[in-house]
Short mmCIF file of C-alpha atoms in Angstrom, two decimals:
data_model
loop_
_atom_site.label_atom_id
_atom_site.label_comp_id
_atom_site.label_asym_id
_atom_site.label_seq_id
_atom_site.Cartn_x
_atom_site.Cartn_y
_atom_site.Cartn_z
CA UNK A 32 -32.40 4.07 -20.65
CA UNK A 33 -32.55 1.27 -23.55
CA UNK A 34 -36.76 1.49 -23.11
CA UNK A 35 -37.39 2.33 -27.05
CA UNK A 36 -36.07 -1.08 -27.56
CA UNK A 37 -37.15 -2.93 -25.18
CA UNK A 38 -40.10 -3.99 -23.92
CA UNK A 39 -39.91 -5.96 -20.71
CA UNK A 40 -37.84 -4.88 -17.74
CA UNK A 41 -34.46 -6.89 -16.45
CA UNK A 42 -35.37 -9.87 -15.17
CA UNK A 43 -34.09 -10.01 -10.84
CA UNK A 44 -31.32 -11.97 -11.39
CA UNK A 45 -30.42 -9.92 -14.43
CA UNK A 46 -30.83 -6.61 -12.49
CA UNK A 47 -28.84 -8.54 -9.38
CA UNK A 48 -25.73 -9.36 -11.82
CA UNK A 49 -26.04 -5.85 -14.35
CA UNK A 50 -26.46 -3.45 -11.03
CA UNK A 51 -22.99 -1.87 -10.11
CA UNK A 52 -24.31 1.27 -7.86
CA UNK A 53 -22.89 -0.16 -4.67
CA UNK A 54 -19.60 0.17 -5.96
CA UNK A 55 -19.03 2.72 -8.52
CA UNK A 56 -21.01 5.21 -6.28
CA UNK A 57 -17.48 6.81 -5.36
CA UNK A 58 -16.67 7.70 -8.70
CA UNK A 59 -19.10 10.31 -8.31
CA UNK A 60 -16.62 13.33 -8.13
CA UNK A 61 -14.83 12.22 -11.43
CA UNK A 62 -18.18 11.66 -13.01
CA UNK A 63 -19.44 15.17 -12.02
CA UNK A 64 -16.11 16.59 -13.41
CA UNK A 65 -16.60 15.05 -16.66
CA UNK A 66 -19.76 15.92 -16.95
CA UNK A 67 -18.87 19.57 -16.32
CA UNK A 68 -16.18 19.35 -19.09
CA UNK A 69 -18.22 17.96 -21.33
CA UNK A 70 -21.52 20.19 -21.33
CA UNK A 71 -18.81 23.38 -21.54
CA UNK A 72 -17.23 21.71 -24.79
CA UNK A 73 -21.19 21.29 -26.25
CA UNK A 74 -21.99 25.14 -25.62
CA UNK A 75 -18.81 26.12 -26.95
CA UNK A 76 -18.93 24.48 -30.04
CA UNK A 77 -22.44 25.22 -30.36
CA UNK A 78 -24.23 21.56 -30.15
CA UNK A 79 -26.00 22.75 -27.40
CA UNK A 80 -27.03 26.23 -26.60
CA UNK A 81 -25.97 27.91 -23.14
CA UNK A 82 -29.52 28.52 -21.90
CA UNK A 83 -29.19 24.79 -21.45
CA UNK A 84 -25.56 23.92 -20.47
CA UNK A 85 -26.44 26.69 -17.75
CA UNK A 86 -28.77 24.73 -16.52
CA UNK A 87 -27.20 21.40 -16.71
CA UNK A 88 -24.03 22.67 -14.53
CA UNK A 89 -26.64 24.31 -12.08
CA UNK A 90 -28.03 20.83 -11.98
CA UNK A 91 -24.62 19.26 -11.49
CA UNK A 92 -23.92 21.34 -8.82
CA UNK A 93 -26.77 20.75 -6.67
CA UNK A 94 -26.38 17.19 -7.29
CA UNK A 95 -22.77 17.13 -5.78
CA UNK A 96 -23.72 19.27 -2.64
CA UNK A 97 -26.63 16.74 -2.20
CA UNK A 98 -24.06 13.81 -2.48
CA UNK A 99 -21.58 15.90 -0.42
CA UNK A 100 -24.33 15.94 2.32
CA UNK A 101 -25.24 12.50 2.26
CA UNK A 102 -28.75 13.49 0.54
CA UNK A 103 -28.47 11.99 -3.17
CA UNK A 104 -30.65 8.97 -3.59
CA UNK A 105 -28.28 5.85 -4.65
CA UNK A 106 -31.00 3.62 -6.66
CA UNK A 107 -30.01 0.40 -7.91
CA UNK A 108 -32.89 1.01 -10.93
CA UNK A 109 -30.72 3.01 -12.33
CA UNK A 110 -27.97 0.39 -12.41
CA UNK A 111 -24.72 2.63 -11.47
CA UNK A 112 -23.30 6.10 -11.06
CA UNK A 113 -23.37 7.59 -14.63
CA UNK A 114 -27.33 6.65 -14.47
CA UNK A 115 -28.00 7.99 -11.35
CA UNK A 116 -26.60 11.22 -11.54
CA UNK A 117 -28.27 11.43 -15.33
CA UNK A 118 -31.39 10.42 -13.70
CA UNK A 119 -31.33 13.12 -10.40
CA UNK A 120 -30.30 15.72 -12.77
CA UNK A 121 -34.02 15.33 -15.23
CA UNK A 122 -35.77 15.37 -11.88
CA UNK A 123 -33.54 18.50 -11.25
CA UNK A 124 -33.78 20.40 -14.37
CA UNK A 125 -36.37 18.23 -16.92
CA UNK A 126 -35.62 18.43 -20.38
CA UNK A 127 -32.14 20.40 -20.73
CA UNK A 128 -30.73 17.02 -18.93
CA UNK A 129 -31.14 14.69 -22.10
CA UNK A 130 -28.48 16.75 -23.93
CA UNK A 131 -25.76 16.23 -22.23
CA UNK A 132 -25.31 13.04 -23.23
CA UNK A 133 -25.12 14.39 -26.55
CA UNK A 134 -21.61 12.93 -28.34
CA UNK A 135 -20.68 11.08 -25.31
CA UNK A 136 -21.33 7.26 -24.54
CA UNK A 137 -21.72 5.60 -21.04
CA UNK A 138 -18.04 3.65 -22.14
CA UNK A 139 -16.28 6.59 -22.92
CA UNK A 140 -17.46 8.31 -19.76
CA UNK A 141 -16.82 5.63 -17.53
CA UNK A 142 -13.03 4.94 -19.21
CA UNK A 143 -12.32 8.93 -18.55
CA UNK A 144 -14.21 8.63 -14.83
CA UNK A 145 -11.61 5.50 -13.66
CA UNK A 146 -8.45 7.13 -15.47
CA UNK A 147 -9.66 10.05 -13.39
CA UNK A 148 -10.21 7.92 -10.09
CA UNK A 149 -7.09 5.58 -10.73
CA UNK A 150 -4.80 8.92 -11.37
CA UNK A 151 -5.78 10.74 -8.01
CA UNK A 152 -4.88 7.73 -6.25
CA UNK A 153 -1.44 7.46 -7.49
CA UNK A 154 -1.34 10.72 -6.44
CA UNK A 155 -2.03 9.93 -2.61
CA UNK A 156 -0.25 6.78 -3.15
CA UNK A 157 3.02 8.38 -3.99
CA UNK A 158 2.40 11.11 -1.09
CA UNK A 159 1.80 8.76 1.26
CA UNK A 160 4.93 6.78 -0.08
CA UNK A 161 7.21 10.12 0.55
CA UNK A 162 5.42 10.68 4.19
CA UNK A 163 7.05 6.59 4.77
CA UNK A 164 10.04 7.90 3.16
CA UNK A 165 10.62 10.89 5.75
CA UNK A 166 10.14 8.27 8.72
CA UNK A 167 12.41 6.07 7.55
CA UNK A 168 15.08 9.32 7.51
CA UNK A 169 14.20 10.46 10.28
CA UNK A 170 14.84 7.03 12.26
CA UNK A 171 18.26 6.09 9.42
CA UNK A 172 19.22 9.96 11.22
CA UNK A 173 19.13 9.07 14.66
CA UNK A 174 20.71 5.36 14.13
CA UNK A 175 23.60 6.02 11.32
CA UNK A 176 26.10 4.84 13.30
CA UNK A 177 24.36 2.21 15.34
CA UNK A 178 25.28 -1.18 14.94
CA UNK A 179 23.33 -4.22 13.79
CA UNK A 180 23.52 -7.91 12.05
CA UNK A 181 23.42 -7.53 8.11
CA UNK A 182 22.00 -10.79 7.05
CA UNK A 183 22.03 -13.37 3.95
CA UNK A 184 19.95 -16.63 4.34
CA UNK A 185 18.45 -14.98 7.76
CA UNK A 186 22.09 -16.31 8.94
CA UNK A 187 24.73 -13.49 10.57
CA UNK A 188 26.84 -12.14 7.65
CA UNK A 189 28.50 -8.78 8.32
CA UNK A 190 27.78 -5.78 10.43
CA UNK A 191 26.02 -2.84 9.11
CA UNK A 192 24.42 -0.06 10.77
CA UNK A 193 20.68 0.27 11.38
CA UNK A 194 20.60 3.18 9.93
CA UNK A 195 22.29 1.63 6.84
CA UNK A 196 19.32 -1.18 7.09
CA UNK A 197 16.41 1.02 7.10
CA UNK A 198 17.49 3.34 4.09
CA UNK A 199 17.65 0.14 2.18
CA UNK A 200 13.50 0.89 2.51
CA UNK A 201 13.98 4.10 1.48
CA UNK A 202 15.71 2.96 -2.29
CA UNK A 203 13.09 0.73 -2.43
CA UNK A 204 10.08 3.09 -1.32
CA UNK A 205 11.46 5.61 -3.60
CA UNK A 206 11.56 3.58 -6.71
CA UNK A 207 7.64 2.59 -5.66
CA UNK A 208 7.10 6.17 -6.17
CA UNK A 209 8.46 6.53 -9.11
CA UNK A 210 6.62 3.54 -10.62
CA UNK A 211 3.13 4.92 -9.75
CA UNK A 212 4.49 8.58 -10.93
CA UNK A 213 5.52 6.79 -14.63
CA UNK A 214 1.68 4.69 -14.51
CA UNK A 215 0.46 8.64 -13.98
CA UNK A 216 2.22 9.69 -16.77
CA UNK A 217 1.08 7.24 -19.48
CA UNK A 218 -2.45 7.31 -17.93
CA UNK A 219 -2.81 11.12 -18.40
CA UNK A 220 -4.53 10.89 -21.94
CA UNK A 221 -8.31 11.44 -22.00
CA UNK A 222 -10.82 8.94 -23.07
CA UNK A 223 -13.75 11.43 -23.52
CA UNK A 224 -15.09 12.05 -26.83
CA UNK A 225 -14.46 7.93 -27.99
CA UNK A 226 -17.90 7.93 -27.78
CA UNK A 227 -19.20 4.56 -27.81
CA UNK A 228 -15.99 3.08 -29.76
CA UNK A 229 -16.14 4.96 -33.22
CA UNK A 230 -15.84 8.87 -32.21
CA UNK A 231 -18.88 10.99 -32.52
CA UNK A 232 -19.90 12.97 -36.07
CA UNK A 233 -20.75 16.14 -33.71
CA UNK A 234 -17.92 18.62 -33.86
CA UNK A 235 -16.53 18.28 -30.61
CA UNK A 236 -13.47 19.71 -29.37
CA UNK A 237 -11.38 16.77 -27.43
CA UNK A 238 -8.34 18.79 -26.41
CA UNK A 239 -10.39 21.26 -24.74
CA UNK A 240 -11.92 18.71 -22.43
CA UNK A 241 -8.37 16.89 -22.03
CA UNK A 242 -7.25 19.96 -20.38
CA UNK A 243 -9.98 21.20 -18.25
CA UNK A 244 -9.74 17.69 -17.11
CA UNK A 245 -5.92 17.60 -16.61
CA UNK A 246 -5.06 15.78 -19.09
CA UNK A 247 -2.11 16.30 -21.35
CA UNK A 248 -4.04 15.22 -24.60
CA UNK A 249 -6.82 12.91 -25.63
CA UNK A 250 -6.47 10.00 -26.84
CA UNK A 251 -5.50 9.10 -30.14
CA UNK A 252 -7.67 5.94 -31.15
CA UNK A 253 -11.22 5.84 -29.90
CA UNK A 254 -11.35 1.75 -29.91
CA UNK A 255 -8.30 2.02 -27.20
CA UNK A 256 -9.57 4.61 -25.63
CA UNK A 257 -13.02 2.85 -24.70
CA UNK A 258 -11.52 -0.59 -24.40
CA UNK A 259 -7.90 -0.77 -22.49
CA UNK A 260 -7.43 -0.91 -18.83
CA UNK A 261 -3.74 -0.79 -18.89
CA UNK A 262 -3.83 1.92 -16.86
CA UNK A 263 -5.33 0.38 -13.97
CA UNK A 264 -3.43 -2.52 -14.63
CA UNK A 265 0.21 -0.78 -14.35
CA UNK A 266 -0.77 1.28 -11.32
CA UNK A 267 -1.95 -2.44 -9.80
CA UNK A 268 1.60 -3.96 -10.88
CA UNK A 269 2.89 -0.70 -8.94
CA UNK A 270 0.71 -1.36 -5.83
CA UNK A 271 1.72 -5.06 -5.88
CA UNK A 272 5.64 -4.24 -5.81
CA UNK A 273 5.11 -1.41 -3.18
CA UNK A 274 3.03 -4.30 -0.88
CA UNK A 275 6.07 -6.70 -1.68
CA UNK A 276 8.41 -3.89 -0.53
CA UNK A 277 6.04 -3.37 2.63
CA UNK A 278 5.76 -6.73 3.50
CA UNK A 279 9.17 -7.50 3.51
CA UNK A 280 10.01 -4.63 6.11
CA UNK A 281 6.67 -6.13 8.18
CA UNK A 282 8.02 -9.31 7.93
CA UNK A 283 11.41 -7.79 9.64
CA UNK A 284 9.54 -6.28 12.47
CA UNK A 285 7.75 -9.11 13.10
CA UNK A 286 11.27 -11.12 14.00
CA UNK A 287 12.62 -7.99 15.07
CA UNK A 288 10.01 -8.29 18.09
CA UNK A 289 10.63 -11.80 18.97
CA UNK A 290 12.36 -12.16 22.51
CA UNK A 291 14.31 -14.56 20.53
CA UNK A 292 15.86 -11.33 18.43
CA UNK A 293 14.67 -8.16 20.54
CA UNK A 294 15.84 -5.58 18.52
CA UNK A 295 12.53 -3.23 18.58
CA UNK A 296 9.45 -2.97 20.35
CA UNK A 297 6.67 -1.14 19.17
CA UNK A 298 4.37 1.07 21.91
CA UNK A 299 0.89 -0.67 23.34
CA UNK A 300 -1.28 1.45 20.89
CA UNK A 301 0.27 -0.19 18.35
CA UNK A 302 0.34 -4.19 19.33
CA UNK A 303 -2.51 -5.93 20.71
CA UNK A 304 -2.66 -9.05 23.26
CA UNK A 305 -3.77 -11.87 23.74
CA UNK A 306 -7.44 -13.11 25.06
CA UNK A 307 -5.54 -16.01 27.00
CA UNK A 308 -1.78 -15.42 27.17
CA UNK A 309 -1.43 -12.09 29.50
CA UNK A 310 2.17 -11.71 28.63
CA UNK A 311 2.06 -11.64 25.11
CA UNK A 312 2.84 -8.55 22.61
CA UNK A 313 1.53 -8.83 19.29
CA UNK A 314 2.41 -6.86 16.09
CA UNK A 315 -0.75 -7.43 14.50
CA UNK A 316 -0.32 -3.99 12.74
CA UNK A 317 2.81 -5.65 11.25
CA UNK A 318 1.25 -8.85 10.55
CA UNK A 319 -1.77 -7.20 8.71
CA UNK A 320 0.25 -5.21 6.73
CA UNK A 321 2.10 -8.38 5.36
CA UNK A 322 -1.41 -9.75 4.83
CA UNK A 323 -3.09 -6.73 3.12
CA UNK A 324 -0.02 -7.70 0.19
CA UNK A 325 -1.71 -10.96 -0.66
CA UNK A 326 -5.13 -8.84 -1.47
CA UNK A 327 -3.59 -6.16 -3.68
CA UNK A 328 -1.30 -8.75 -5.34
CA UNK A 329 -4.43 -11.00 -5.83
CA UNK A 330 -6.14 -7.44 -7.18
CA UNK A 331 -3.72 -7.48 -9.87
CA UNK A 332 -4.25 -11.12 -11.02
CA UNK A 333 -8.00 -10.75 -11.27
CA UNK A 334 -7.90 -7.43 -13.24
CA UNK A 335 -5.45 -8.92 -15.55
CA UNK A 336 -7.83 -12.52 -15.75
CA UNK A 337 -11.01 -10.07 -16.78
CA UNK A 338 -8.78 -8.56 -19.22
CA UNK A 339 -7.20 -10.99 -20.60
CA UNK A 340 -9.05 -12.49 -24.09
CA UNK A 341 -12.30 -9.36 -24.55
CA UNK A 342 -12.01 -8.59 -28.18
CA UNK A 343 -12.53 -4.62 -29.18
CA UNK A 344 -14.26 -2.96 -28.32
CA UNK A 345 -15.74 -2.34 -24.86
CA UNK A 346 -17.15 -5.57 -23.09
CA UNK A 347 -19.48 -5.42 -19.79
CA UNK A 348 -16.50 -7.40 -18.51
CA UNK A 349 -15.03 -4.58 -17.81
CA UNK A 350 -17.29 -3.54 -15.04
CA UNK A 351 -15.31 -6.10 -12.70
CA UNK A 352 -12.36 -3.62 -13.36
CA UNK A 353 -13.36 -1.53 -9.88
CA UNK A 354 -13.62 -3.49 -7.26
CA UNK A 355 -9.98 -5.06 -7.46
CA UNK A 356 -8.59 -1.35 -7.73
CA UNK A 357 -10.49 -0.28 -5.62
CA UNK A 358 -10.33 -2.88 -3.02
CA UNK A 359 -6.33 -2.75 -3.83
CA UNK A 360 -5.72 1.00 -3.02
CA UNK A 361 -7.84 0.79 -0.25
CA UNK A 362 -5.61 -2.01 1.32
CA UNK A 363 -2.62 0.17 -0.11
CA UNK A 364 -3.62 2.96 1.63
CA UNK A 365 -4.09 1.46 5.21
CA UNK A 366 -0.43 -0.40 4.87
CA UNK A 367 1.31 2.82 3.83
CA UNK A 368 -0.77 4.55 6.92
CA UNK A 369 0.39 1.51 9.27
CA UNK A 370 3.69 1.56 8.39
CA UNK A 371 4.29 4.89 8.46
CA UNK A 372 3.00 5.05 12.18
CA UNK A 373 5.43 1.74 13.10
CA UNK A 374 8.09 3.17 11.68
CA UNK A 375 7.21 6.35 13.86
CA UNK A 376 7.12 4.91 17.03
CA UNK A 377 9.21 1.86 17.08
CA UNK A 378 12.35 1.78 19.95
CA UNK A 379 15.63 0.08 18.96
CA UNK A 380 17.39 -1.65 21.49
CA UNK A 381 20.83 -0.55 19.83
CA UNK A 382 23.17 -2.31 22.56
CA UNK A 383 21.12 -5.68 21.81
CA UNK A 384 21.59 -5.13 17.87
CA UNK A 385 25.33 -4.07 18.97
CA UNK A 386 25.93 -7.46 20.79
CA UNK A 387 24.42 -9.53 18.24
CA UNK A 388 26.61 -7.60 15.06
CA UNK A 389 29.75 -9.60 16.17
CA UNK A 390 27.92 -12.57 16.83
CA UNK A 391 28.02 -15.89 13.83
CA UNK A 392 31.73 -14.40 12.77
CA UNK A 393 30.64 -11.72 11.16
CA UNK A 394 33.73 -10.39 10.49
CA UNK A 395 35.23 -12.93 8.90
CA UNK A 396 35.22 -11.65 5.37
CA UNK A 397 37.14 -8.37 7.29
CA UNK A 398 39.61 -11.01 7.78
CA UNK A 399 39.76 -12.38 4.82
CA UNK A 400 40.45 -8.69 2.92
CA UNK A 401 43.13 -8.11 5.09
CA UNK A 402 45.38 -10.97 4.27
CA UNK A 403 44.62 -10.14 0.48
CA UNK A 404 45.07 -6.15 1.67
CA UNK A 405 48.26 -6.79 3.98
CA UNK A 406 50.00 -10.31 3.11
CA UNK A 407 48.73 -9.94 -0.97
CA UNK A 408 46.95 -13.97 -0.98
CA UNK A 409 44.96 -14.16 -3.59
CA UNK A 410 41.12 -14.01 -2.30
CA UNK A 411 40.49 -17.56 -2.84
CA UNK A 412 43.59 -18.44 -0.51
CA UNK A 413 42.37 -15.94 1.77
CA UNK A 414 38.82 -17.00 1.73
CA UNK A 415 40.57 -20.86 2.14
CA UNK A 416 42.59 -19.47 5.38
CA UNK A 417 39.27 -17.77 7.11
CA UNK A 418 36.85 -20.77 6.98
CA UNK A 419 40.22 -22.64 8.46
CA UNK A 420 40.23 -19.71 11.41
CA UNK A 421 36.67 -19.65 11.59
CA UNK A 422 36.51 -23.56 11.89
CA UNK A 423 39.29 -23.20 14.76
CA UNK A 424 37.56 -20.56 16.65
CA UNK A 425 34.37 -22.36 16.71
CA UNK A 426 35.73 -25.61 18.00
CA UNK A 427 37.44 -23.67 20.62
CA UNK A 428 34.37 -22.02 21.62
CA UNK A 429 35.50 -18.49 20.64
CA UNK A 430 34.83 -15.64 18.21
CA UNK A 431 37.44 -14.61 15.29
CA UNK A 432 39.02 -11.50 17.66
CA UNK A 433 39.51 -13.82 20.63
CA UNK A 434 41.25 -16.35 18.65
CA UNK A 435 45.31 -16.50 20.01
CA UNK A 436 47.52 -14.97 17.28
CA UNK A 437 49.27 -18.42 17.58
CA UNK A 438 46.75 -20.06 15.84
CA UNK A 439 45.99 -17.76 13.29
CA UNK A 440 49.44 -18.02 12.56
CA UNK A 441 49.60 -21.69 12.61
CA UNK A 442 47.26 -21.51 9.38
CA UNK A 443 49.17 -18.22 7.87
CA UNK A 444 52.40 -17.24 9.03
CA UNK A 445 52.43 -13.78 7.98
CA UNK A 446 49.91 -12.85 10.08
CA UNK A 447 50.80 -9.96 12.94
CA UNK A 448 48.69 -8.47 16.16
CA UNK A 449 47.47 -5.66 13.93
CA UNK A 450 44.81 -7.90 12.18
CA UNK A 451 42.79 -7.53 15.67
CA UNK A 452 42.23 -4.12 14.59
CA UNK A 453 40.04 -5.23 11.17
CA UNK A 454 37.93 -8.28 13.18
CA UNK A 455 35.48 -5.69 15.51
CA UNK A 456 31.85 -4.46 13.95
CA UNK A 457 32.72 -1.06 14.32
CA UNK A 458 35.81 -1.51 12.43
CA UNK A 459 33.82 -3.20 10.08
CA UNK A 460 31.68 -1.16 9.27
CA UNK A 461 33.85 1.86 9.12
CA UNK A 462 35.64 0.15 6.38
CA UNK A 463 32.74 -0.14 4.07
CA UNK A 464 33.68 3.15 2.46
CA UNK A 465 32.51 2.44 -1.16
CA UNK A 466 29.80 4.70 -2.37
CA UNK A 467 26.28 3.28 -0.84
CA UNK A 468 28.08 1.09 1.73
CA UNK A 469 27.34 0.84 5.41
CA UNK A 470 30.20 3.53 7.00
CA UNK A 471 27.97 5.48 9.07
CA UNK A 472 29.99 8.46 6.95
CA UNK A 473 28.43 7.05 3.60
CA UNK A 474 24.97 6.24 5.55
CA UNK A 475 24.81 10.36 6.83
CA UNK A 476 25.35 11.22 3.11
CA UNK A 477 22.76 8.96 1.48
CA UNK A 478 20.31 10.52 4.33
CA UNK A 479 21.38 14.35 3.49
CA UNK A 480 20.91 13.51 -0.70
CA UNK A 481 16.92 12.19 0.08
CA UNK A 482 16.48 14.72 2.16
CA UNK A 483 17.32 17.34 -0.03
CA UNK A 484 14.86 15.25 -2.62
CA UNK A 485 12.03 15.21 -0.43
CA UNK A 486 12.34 18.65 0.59
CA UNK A 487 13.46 18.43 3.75
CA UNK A 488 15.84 19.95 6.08
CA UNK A 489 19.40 18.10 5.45
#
């Protein structure tokens, strides 16, 4: 490629570090699209004649049906995918191939293969993100109304609904979606044409190639265009919140599926055992998917180290940007998958989550609001009164609506048989009427307005 300069081959260890074949091979579909975009804007604008671009896309094509079938010849000589396909296409179609490099550079191509790569997988990320979405309905659907521990601290608080607790995931999940879908949409400007970092003195025509590429315009500076990754970086930054937002809900299933808690199980093809401990029920798929967070998080801090002090233009730095965005959508991709089938097939044990909603005085700040709603105490006094009834209870060995009116009223008068009626979950939760609280009647409403987002059948 460089041999009218040099004289003397790479030395082994400079081949072994230079050499990035083995994993920029699978940008070979965005390379052959650019290539195709790029030989039609030479014969249109006359810098090449179509005798020759004819033969170059004939070339192209048989090179992608040979990669399709598992034929094309990977060679590490020619040091990575741009180089290899330029090479298979002269022993293709000779001569004709050494024009179509003609206004282009190796750094502007690769910049416009990755936004091309990077952009179809926010793409899947945010489809896969909307198939999560659906489970997560479909289970909030069937559980709107079933009862369950909220929880601060991983202590009892108050009692929401488990349907109200897994469209929490959904917010979250649909947020995630939106982050990748705004990385898409400042990512959608085409690199090609930047040449090596100056633009190109040929009269090429950069909007045409933006938009038979997809692209909604090219790019306006040709040193950015060659020399920013900011693209992969924001759609890492979106990976790494999605995996934090993943992780978290693993994390729940996880204690979920402790005897200790036994609120879900999750079906055999989805747990493994143990090789000593016969009884045991793991939720490695759970567990992994926690893990897989640490590897697309730690994806984003090595993109951003490479990054982080190269000077314009390009840099051969930058060919460290694939593997951590790779490696991160590919552990992206099998959390979203996991999930997605947990979520599926997990089985609530509602009357265990119903048991344990009352448990740790959860309804304590229900009594609290009624002696502000009924006897008009301020909230602090009323706050004051309930740790005082809670404190009573517990020495007695009790919960809050087994406590004798007697001693309720021993620590405020005013208070009558009908505050029994505030201090059950389901009374509880019924009263959480605000907009985006847990009533079962605000839950089924939430559920019907993603629904009707995603499409789907309210």
């Amino acid at each position: 490629m460089w041999g009218g300069r040099f004289s003397a081959r790479p030395a082994d260890i400079m081949q072994a570090i230079n050499v990035s074949i083995g994993v920029d091979q699978r940008l070979w579909a965005q390379d052959l699209a650019g290539s195709r975009a790029h030989c039609r804007m030479l014969a249109k604008q006359g810098i090449v004649s179509q005798a020759d671009a004819e033969a170059i896309l004939s070339g192209l094509d048989a090179i992608e049906g040979e990669i399709r079938d598992g034929r094309f010849p990977f060679r590490d000589q020619f040091e990575d995918i741009h180089m290899n396909v330029e090479a298979r296409l002269a022993e293709l179609i000779g001569e004709p191939s050494g024009r179509l490099h003609t206004a282009r550079s190796r750094n502007d191509q690769v910049a416009t293969d990755f936004r091309l790569w990077v952009r179809d997988a926010c793409d899947a990320a945010v489809e896969q993100l909307k198939g999560l979405q659906s489970a997560l309905l479909t289970r909030a659907d069937q559980h709107a109304g079933d009862l369950m521990p909220g929880f601060t601290h991983l202590q009892p608080a108050q009692p929401v609904t488990f349907g109200h607790h897994l469209m929490a995931y959904v917010e979250m999940f649909g947020r995630d979606a939106g982050r990748f879908a705004d990385a898409r949409s400042r990512m959608n400007e085409s690199p090609l044409g930047a040449a090596a970092l100056a633009g190109s003195p040929f009269p090429i025509d950069r909007h045409m190639t933006a938009k038979e590429l997809g692209f909604d315009r090219p790019m306006g500076n040709s040193l950015d265009a060659v020399s920013d990754r900011d693209f992969a970086l924001e759609s890492l930054a979106a990976a790494s919140i999605t995996a934090g937002h993943l992780s978290r809900l693993a994390e729940e299933i996880v204690v979920w599926m402790t005897p200790q808690f036994g609120f879900v199980t999750l079906p055999d093809d989805l747990t493994t055992g143990s090789s000593i401990m016969p009884q045991k029920r793991n939720p490695d798929a759970a567990e992994l998917v926690r893990a897989k967070t640490g590897r697309i998080m730690g994806s984003l801090v090595a993109l951003s180290t490479v990054m982080k002090g190269l000077p314009l233009a390009y840099s051969k730095d930058m060919q460290e940007d694939k593997p951590p965005v790779f490696e991160a959508f590919d552990a992206l991709t099998l959390a979203l998958g996991a999930m997605t089938a947990m979520v599926t097939a997990l089985k609530p044990d509602t009357e265990r989550m119903r048991e344990a909603a009352g448990s740790g005085f959860s309804t304590a700040t229900d009594l609290a609001d009624w002696l502000v709603r009924e006897l008009n105490l301020p909230f602090r006094k009323a706050h004051h009164v309930t740790g005082a009834a809670v404190k009573r209870a517990e020495a007695l060995g009790v919960d809050l609506s087994q406590l004798p009116l007697a001693e309720l009223q021993s620590l405020e008068a005013g208070v009558t048989e009908a505050v029994y009626k505030v201090l059950t979950p389901e009374a509880s939760c019924a009263s959480r009427q605000s907009f985006g609280g847990t009533a079962p009647e605000q839950v089924r409403a939430r559920i019907a307005e993603w629904k009707a987002r995603l499409g789907e059948t309210a």
